[in-house]
Structures are given as structure tokens and as C-alpha cells.
Coordinates of C-alpha atoms and ligand atoms in Angstrom, one line a residue:
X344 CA 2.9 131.4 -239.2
X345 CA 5.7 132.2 -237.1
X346 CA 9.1 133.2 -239.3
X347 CA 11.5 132.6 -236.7
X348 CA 14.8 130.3 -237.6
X349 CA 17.4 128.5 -235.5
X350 CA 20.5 130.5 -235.1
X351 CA 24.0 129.5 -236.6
X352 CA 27.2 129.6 -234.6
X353 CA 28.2 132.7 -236.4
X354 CA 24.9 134.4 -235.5
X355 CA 25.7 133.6 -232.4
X356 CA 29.6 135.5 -232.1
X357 CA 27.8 138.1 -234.0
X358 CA 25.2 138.5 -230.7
X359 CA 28.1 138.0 -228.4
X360 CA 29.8 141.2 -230.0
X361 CA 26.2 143.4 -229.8
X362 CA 26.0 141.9 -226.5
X363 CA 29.1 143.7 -225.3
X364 CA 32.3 142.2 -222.7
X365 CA 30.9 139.7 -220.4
X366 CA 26.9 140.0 -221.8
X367 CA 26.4 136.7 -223.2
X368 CA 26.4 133.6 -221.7
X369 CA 26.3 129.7 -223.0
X370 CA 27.8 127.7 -220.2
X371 CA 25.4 124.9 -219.4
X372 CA 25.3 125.9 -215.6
X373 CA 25.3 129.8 -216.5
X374 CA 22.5 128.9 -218.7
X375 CA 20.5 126.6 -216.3
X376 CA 18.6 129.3 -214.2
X377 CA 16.6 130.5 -217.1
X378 CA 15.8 127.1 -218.5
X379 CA 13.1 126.5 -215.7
X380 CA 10.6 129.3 -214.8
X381 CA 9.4 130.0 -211.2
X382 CA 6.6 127.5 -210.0
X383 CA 8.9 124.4 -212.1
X384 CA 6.3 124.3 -214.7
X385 CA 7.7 125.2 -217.8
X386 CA 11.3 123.8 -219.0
X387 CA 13.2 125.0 -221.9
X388 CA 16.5 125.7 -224.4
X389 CA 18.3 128.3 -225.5
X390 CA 21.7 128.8 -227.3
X391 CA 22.6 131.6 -224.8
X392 CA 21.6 134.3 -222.8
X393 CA 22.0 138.0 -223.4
X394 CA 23.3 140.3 -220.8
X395 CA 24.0 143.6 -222.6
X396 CA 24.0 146.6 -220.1
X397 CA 22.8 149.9 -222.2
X398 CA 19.6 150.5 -224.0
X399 CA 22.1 150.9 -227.2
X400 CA 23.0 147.3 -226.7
X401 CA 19.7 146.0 -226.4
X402 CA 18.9 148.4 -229.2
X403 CA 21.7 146.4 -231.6
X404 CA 20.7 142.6 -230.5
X405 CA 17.1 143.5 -231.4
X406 CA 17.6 145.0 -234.6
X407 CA 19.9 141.6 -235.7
X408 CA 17.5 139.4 -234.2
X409 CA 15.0 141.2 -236.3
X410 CA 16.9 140.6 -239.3
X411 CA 18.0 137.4 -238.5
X412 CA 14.6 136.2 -237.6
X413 CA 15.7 135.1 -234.2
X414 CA 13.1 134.9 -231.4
X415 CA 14.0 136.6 -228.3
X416 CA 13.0 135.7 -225.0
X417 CA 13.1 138.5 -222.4
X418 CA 13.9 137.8 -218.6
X419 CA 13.8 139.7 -215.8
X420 CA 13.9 138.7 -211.8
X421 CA 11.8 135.3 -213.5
X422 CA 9.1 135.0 -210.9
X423 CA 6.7 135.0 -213.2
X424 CA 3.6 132.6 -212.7
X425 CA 2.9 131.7 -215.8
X426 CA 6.1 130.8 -217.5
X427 CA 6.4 134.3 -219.5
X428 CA 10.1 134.5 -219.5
X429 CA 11.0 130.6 -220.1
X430 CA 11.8 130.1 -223.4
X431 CA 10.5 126.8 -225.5
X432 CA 12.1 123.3 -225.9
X433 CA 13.4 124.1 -229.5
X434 CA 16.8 125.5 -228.5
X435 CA 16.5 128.7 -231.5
X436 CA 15.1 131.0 -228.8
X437 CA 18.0 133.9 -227.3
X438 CA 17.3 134.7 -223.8
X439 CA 17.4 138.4 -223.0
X440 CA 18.1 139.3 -219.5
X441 CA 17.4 142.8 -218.5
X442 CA 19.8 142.4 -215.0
X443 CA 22.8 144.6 -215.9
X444 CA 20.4 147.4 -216.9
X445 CA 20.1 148.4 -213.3
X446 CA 21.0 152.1 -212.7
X447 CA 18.6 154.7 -211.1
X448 CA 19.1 157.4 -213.8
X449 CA 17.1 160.1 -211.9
X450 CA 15.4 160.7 -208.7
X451 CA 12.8 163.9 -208.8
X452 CA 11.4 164.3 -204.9
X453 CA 10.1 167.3 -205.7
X454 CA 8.2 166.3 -208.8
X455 CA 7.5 162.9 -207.3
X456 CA 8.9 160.4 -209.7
X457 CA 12.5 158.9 -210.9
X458 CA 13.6 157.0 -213.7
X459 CA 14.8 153.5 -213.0
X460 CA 16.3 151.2 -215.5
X461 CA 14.2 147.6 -215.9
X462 CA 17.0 145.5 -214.4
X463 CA 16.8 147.2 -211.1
X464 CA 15.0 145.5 -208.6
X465 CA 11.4 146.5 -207.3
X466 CA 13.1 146.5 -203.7
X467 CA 15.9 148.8 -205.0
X468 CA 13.1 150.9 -206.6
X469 CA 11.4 151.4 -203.5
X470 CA 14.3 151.7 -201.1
X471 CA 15.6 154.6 -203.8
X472 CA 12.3 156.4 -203.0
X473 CA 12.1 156.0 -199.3
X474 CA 15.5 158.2 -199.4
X475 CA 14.0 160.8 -201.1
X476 CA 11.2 160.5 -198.4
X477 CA 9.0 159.4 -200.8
X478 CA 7.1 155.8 -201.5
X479 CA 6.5 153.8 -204.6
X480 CA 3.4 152.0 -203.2
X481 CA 4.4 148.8 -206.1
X482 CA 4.5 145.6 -203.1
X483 CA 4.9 141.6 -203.5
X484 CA 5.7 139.1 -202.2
X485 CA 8.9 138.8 -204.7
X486 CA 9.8 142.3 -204.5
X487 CA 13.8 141.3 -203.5
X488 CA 14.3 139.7 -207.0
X489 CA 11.5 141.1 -209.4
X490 CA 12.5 143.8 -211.6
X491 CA 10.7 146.9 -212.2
X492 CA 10.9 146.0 -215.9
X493 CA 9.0 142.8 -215.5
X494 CA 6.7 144.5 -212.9
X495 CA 5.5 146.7 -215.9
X496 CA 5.8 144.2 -218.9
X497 CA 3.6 141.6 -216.8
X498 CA 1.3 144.8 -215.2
X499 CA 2.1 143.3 -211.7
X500 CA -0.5 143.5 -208.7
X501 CA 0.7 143.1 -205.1
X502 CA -1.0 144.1 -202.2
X503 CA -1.3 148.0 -202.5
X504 CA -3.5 148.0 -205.5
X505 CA -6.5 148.9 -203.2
X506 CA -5.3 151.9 -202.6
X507 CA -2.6 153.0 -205.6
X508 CA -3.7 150.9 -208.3
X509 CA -1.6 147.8 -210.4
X510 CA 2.0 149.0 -211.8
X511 CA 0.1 150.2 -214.7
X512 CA -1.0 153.0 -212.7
X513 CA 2.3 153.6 -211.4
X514 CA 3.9 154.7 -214.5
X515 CA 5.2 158.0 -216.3
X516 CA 6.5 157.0 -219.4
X517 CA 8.6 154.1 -220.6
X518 CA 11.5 153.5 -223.0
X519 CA 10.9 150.7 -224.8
X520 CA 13.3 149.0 -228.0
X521 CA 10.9 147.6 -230.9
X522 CA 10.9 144.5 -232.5
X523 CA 13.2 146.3 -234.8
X524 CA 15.9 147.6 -233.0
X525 CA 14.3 151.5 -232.9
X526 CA 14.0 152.9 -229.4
X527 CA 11.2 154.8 -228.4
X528 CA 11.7 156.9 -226.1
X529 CA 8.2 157.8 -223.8
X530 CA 10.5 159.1 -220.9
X531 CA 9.4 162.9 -220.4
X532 CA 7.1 161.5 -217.7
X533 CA 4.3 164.8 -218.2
X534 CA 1.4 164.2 -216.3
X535 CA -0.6 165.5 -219.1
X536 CA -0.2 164.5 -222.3
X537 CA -3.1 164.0 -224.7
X538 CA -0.7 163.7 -227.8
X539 CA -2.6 161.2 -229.7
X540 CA -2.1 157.5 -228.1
X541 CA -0.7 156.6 -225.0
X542 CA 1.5 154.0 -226.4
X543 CA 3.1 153.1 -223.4
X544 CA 0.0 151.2 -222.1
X545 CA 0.3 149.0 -225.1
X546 CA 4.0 147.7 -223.6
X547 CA 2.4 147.2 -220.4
X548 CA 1.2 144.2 -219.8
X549 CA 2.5 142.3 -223.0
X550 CA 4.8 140.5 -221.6
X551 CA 7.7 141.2 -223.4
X552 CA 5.7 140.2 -226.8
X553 CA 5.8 143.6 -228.7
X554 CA 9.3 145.1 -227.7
X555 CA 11.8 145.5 -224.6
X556 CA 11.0 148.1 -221.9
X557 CA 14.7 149.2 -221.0
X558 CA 13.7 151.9 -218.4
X559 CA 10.3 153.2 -216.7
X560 CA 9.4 156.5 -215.3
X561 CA 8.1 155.7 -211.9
X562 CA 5.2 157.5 -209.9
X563 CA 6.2 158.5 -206.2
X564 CA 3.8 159.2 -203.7
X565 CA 3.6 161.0 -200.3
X566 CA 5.4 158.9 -197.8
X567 CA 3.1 157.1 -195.1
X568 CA 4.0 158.1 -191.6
X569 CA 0.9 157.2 -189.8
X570 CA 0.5 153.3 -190.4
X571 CA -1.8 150.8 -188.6
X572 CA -2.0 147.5 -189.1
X573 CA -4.2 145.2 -187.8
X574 CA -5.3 141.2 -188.2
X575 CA -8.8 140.5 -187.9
X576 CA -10.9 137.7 -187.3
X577 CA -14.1 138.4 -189.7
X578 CA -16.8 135.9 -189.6
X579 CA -16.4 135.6 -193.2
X580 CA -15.8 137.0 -196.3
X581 CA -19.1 138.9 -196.5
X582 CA -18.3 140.5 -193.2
X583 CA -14.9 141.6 -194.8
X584 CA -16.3 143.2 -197.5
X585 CA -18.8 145.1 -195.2
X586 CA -15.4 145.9 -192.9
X587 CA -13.6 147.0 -196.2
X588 CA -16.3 149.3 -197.4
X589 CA -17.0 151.3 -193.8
X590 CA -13.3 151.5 -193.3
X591 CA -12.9 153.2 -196.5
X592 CA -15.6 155.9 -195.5
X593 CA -14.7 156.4 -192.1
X594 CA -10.8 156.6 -193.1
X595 CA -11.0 159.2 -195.7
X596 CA -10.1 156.2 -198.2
X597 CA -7.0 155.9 -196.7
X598 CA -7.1 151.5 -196.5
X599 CA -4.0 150.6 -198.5
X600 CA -4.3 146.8 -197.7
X601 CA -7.1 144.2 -197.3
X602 CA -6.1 140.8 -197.8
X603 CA -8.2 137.8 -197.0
X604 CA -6.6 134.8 -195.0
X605 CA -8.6 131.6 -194.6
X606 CA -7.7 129.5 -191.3
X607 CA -6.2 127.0 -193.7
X608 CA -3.7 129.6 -195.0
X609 CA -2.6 130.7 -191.4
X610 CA -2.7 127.0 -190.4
X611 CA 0.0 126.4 -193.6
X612 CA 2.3 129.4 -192.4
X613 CA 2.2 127.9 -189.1
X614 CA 3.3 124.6 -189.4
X615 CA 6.2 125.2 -192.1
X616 CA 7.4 129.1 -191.4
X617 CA 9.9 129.9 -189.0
X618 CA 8.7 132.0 -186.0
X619 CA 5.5 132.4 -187.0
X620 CA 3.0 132.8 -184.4
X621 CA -0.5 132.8 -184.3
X622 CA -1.8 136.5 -183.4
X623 CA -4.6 135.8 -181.3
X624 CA -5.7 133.9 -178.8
X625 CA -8.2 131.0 -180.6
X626 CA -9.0 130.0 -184.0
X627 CA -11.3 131.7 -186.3
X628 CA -12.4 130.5 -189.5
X629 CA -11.5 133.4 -191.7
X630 CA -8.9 136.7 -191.2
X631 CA -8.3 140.1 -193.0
X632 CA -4.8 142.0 -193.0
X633 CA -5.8 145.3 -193.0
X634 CA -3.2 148.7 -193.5
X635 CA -4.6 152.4 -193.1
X636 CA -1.8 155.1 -193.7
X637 CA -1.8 158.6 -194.0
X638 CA 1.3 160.8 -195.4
X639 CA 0.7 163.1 -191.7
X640 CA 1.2 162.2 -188.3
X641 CA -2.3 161.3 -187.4
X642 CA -3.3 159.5 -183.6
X643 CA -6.7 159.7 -184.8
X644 CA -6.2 156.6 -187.3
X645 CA -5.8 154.6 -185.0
X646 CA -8.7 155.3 -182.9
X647 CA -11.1 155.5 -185.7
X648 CA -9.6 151.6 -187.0
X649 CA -10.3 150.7 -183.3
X650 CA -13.8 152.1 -182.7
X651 CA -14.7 150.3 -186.5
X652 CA -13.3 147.4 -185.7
X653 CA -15.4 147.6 -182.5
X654 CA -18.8 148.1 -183.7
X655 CA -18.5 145.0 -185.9
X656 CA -17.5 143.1 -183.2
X657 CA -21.3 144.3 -181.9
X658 CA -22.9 143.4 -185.4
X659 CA -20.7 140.0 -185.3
X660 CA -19.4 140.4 -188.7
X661 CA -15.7 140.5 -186.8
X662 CA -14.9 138.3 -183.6
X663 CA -11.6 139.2 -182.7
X664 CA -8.8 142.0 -183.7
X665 CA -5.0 142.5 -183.3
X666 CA -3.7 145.8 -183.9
X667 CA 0.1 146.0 -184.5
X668 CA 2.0 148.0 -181.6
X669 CA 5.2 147.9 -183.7
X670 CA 7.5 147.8 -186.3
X671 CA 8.2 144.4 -185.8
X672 CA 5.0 143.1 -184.7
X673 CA 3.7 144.9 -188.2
X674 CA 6.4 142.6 -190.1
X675 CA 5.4 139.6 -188.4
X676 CA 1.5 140.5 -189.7
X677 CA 2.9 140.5 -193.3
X678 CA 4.9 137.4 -193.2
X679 CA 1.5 135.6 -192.1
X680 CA 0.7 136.8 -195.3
X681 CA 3.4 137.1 -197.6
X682 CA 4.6 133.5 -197.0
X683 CA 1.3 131.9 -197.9
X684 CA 3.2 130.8 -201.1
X685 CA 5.8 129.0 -200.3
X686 CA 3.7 127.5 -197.1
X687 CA 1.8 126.2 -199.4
X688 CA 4.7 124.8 -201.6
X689 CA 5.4 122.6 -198.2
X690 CA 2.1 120.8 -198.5
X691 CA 2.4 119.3 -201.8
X692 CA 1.2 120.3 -205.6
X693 CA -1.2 122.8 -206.2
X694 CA -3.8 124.2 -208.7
X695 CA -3.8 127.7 -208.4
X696 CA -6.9 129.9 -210.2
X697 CA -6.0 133.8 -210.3
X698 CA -9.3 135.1 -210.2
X699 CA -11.1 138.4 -210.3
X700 CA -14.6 139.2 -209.6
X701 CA -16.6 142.1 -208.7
X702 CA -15.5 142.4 -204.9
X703 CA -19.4 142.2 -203.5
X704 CA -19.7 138.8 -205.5
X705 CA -16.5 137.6 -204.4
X706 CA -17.7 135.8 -201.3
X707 CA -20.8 133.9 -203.3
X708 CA -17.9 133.1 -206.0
X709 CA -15.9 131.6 -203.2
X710 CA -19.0 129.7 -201.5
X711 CA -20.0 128.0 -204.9
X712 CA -16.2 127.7 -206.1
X713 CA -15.8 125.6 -203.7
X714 CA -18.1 124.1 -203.3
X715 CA -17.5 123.0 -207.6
X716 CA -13.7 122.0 -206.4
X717 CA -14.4 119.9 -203.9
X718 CA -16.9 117.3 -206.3
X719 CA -14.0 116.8 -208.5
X720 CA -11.6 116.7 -206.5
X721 CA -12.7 115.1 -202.9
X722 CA -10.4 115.5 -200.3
X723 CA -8.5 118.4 -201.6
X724 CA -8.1 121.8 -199.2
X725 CA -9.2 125.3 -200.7
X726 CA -6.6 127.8 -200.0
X727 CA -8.8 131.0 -201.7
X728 CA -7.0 134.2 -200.1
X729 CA -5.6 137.4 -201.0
X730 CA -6.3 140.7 -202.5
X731 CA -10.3 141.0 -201.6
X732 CA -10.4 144.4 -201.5
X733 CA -9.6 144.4 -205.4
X734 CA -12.4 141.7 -205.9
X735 CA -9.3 139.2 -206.3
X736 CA -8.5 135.8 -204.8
X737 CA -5.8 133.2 -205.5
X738 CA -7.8 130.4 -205.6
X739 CA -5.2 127.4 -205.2
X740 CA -6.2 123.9 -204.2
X741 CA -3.6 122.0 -202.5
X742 CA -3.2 118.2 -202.8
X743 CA -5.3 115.7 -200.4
X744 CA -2.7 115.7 -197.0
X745 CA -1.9 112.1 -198.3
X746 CA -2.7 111.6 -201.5
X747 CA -0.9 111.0 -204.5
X748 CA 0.8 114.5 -206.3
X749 CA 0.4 112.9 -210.1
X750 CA -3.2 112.0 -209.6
X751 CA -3.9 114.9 -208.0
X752 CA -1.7 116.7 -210.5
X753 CA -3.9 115.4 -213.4
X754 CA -6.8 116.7 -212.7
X755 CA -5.8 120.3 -213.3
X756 CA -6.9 120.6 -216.8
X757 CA -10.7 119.4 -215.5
X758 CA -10.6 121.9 -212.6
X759 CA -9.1 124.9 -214.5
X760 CA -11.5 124.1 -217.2
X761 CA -14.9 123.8 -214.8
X762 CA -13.4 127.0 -212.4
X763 CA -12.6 129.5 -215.2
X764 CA -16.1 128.5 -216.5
X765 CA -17.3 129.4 -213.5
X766 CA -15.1 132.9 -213.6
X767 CA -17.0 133.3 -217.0
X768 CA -20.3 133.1 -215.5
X769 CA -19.3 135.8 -212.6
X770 CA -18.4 138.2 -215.5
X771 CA -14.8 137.7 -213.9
X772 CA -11.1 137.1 -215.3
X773 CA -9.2 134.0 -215.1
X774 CA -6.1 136.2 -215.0
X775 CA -6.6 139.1 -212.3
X776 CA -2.6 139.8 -212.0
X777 CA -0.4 137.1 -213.0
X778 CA -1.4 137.4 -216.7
X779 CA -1.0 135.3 -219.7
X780 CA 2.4 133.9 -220.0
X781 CA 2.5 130.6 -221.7
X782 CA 0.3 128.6 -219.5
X783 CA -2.9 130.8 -220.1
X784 CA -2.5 131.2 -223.9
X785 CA -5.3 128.7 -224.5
X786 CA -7.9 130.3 -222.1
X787 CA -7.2 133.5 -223.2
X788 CA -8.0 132.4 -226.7
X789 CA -11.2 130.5 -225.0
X790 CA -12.2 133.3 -222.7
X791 CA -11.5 136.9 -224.5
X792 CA -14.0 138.6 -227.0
X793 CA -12.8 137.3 -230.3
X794 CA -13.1 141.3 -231.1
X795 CA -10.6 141.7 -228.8
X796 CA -8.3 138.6 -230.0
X797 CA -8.3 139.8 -233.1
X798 CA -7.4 143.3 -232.1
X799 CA -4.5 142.1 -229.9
X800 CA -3.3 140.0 -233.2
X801 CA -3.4 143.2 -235.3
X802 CA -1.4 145.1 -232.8
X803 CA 1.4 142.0 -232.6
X804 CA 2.0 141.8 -236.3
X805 CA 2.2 145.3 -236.5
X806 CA 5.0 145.6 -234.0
X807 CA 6.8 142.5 -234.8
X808 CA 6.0 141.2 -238.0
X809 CA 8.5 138.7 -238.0
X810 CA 7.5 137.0 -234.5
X811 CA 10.5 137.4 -232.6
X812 CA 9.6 138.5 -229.8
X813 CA 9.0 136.2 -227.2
X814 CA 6.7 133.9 -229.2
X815 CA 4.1 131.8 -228.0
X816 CA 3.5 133.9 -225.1
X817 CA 0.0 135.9 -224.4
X818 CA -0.6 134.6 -228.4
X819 CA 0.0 131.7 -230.1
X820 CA 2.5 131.7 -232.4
X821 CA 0.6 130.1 -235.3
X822 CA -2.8 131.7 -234.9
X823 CA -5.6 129.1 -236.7
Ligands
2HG1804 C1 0.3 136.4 -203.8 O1 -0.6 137.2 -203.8 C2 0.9 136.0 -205.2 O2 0.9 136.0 -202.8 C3 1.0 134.5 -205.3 O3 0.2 136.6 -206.2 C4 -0.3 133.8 -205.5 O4 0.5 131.6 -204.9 C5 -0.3 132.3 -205.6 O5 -1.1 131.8 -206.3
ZN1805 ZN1 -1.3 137.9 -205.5

């Protein structure tokens, strides 16, 4: 049962004091931006929200919330799917946002990784590296506003996984504040340390529901210099995955992106993107995006993408092929892709599915997925695109071109209900990379091993016995 209780106006100054000169704010319109969470699912209250700018600060509003039994609602760039950093309608829940924690407190080229406070943006975060000639290979679509704290609380995806792996991969070491107000401090970023366990993985991915991370080691990589990108009519996804698993062996592994686009997708970027342009010359029914890189200059790439993409133009598994011949021909690839969202904003409401299956049964999954959508809800268009070379598609219906957004709307409970069913039966997750949030908390509960439910449940009251911290997110607040 959760213990948290509505804080008093003295509570309150008491927070605005921890909280440091100009870190809290309760002005209705100051307030209003984290009352609402990304897609405009989820609406909320909150007395105020935090803006304290050290660890120590965070440190000291944790440790009275603890006391206090305040729940505390983390935020960071809020782009979260799922509604993971919107707090609830009761109006007792602080809002904690990470945004003034955003100093790079070390860059190590030689050693390949920097520290980066969690308020700092993912673009700052990789712009930092690129300096230092170096990449972090962490890439989405929201990467101007998304902080690298959020990036590792909600174990973000993106479109290099493929190649570098999700954020979780990405990481060092962390410095996290507990429930309670202690900070522990996982910084020394070795890349071997078998010192009993590796608690930082337990603060990645949980959304803000077992402590605050206040600052990440990052990973840095060997900047690309060699890059090709090209867009690719396949014939469909079966083809792609055929494309996906010879480029890999002829490259030296060295695919970093391959995304799925159905013609409907492009189609949506067309009509409601500026400047976008169609790359080739016809329509085809399916596309991949595909990036090879190397860290060395390497003219070879090149050639070897072109004579692959060449002899599956002979087997017809691919029809046509655009290679990028520059910078900004490269950019104008990824904004075919990147803007897939918020094209697909423009055309109404939309069920969205984040699925995951192994990437050979992906294109059977999409086949009979849609197949499944389509008898219950006729007339509706199957946008299923994205990261298929990690077995993961964003499979989003959007509303009939005409039809009404509330009935269509209504059906989503049905849908989600007979699609992650489906997901069940393809040994797959419901949740490939936008996690749990509070819109998945009752299919988690329907879909994970109870072993593993009860686990996770151990592991929360441990940490935060009193339930402050961000409750009702991943886990219900009142279990049974
Ligand atoms: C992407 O891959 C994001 O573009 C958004 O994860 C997915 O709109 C979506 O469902
Ligand atoms: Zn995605």
C-alpha cells in the first residue's frame, strides 16, 4: 500500500530552501509543461516542480521527501512515450526536473568516455564527443531535448542499436541519489569490475522508480569517417532481412543502421514535411535506410554496399537503390526517417504497438499483425517501421483518412489487447524501447513471468520502502 501523503505549505518552503535560489517552481504556467507528457496522453498535478542544480541538492530533497513521505516524480527532456515522467491527478506528487544538472564534468578522449551530468542534453552529449574526435553512437529522433539522464533511466533505443547496442550498453558507471537521500556514487567508470553486483543496471531502465541518476559515465567510440548511406527499395521485409544479414558479413559488421520504411510512412513524410522529396524515381512498396561506417578512411565501403546492393537487385529481393553523395543528401535520407512521428501526428490519432521479435520472424509477425489489425479495425492504415535490424518495429495504426478520431480512439484497448497477444505468441515484447511508464503498467503485470514480477517488487521495496519514488510507474502502487 503506497505510504505517500499530500504535502503541507510548510513542506513545501522547506523543499523550496533544499531546492536552492530559483529551483522550485509553482506558477500555474511555470508548472503547465510538466502537467502533460509527450504524446498528450497522460495529464496531471503537482504542487511544484524541483529544479535544484547539484547532486547535494537533489541529495537533500530526497532525503526530506523520504521522510516526509512525499512521492517524487522525476523529469527530464519529457519525451517519454509512455507517460513516465507525468505525475498523477492527486496534486501530492513534487516534480523533479533534472535540467539545471547540465555540466560535462569530464571528457577522457584518450580513455574513450566523459562524465556528463543527467540534465544535459543527448545532443550536447554527443556534440561534446565529436570535439574530442570521438562519437557517442546514443541517436533519436528527440535527441535536441532528451537528456542523457532520461536516456539511461528509460534504457532508450534509437537507431544505432544495431551496431552499439541500447544506452544500457553505453554506460560506465552512474551516480545515482536513493530513495533516501544517500548518493551512490558508481562513477569510476573501470571497464572491469567484477565487485559483486553491477548495481548500476538496476537504475537503468527503472524509470526513475528506485532513485535519481544525477550523472552517467558515457562510453565513447572511435569516430566514423567513412559513412555511406543509402535508401533502398527492398521487395519486402524478408528481402531486408536477407540484405541486413549479407551486409553484415560482407562489411566486417560494420551496418550501424537498418531501418524499415513502408510506402505508407514515406507517403506520410511527403505530404506533411517540408522539403521532403521522394529519393527515387517510382514507388516501391517497402524501403530500408541503411548506414555502414568505419572509424578509417575506407573507398572500399562504398563499393562493397554497391556491388551488395547489386546482386540483390539480380535475386529481386531489392528493386531500386539511392546512395547518398553528400552531407546533405545523407540528412535529407534521415529526415525521411526521423519525421515518421510527427508525419504521422498530421494524419490523425494513432495506436502505436512497440514491438520486438526475433528479427527472422519479424516479417511473418508483420504479415499476420496486420492482417489481425485490419479485422478490427477496417479501414485503418498500418504504419509498422523502424528498427528491423534489432527485430523491432513501431507498429502504429493510424485513424481511417476520414473517420471519426474518438471511435477510432476507442478501440485501442481491443487492439493492444489482441496485438500484444499476438507479441506473446512470437516470444516477443510489447515494450522493445519505450518501456513501461504508466501506460504499460497493466501489460507488464499481464505479460512478465510472475517470477520476475515478484522479483522487480522485492527490489522496489527494498530501495524505497516508503514508495516515493515516482509511484505508479513500471509497478503499481498498490500491488494486489
Ligand atoms: C522512432 O523510432 C520512435 O521514431 C517513435 O521510437 C516511435 O512513433 C513511434 O511509435
Ligand atoms: Zn523507435
Amino acid at each position: 500500500v503506497s505510504t505517500t501523503r499530500n504535502p503541507d505549505p510548510a513542506f513545501i518552503d522547506r523543499l523550496r530552501e533544499l531546492a536552492g535560489p530559483h529551483g522550485l517552481l509553482d506558477a500555474p504556467e511555470d508548472v503547465a509543461p510538466y502537467l502533460v507528457d509527450h504524446r498528450r496522453l497522460h495529464h496531471g498535478r503537482t504542487p511544484c516542480v524541483l529544479r535544484p542544480d547539484t547532486t547535494e541538492r537533489v541529495a537533500a530533497i530526497l532525503a526530506a521527501c523520504h521522510e516526509a513521505r512525499c512521492a517524487v516524480v522525476p523529469v527530464g527532456g519529457n519525451t517519454s512515450y509512455c507517460g513516465g515522467p507525468t505525475p498523477d491527478a492527486s496534486g501530492t506528487q513534487v516534480v523533479l526536473s533534472l535540467a539545471r544538472l547540465d555540466r560535462i564534468r569530464s571528457v577522457d578522449a584518450a580513455d574513450f568516455q566523459l562524465v556528463a551530468e543527467a540534465g544535459c542534453t543527448l545532443r550536447q552529449v554527443q556534440e561534446v564527443a565529436d570535439s574530442a574526435d570521438r562519437l557517442f553512437p546514443l541517436s533519436l529522433g528527440s535527441e535536441g531535448s532528451c537528456q542523457i539522464g532520461g536516456n539511461l533511466s528509460t534504457n532508450a533505443g534509437g537507431t544505432a542499436v544495431l551496431r552499439y547496442g541500447m544506452a544500457r550498453d553505453l554506460v560506465l558507471g552512474l551516480e545515482v541519489v536513493l530513495p533516501d537521500g544517500r548518493v551512490l556514487d558508481q562513477l569510476k567508470g573501470l571497464r572491469k569490475d567484477n565487485t559483486g553486483y553491477d548495481l548500476k543496471h538496476l537504475f537503468i531502465g527503472a524509470e526513475g522508480t528506485l532513485g535519481v541518476i544525477t550523472a552517467v559515465r558515457c562510453k565513447l567510440f572511435p569516430r566514423p569517417v567513412t559513412l555511406e548511406t543509402a535508401f533502398v527499395a527492398v521487395r519486402d521485409p524478408l528481402a531486408a532481412v536477407a540484405l541486413l544479414e549479407r551486409l553484415r558479413e560482407v562489411t566486417g559488421d560494420a551496418v550501424s543502421t537498418f531501418e524499415l520504411v513502408p510506402r505508407i510512412a514515406l507517403e506520410m513524410v511527403l505530404r506533411h514535411i517540408e522539403r521532403a522529396a521522394d529519393p527515387l524515381d517510382r514507388a516501391y512498396p517497402w524501403y530500408a535506410l541503411i548506414e555502414v561506417s568505419t572509424s578509417r578512411d575506407d573507398p572500399g565501403l562504398r563499393e562493397v554496399l554497391m556491388a551488395t546492393l547489386s546482386e540483390a537487385i539480380e535475386r529481386e529481393e531489392v528493386a531500386d537503390a539511392a546512395l547518398a553523395a553528400s552531407g546533405p543528401q545523407r540528412d535529407a535520407f534521415w529526415r525521411l526517417r526521423e519525421t515518421i512521428p510527427e508525419a504521422q501526428r498530421h494524419e490523425g490519432a494513432s495506436i502505436k504497438h512497440d514491438v520486438s521479435v526475433a528479427p527472422r520472424r519479424m516479417p511473418e509477425f508483420i504479415r499476420e499483425g496486420t492482417e489481425l489489425a485490419l479485422r478490427l479495425a477496417p479501414g485503418a492504415r498500418v504504419v509498422a517501421y523502424g528498427h528491423l535490424g534489432d527485430g523491432n518495429v513501431h507498429f502504429n495504426l493510424s485513424q481511417p483518412p476520414a473517420g471519426d478520431r474518438e471511435a477510432f480512439e476507442s478501440l485501442a484497448p481491443q487492439i493492444h489487447r489482441a496485438m500484444h497477444d499476438l507479441v506473446a505468441r512470437y516470444d516477443g515484447s510489447f515494450s522493445a524501447e519505450h518501456g513501461i511508464g504508466q501506460l504499460k503498467v497493466g501489460e507488464l503485470e499481464r505479460y512478465e513471468d510472475p517470477v520476475a514480477l515478484d522479483v522487480m517488487r522485492a527490489i522496489k521495496h527494498a530501495l524505497d520502502p516508503h514508495g516515493i519514488m515516482n509511484p505508479g510507474k513500471v509497478l503499481r502502487s498498490n500491488p494486489g
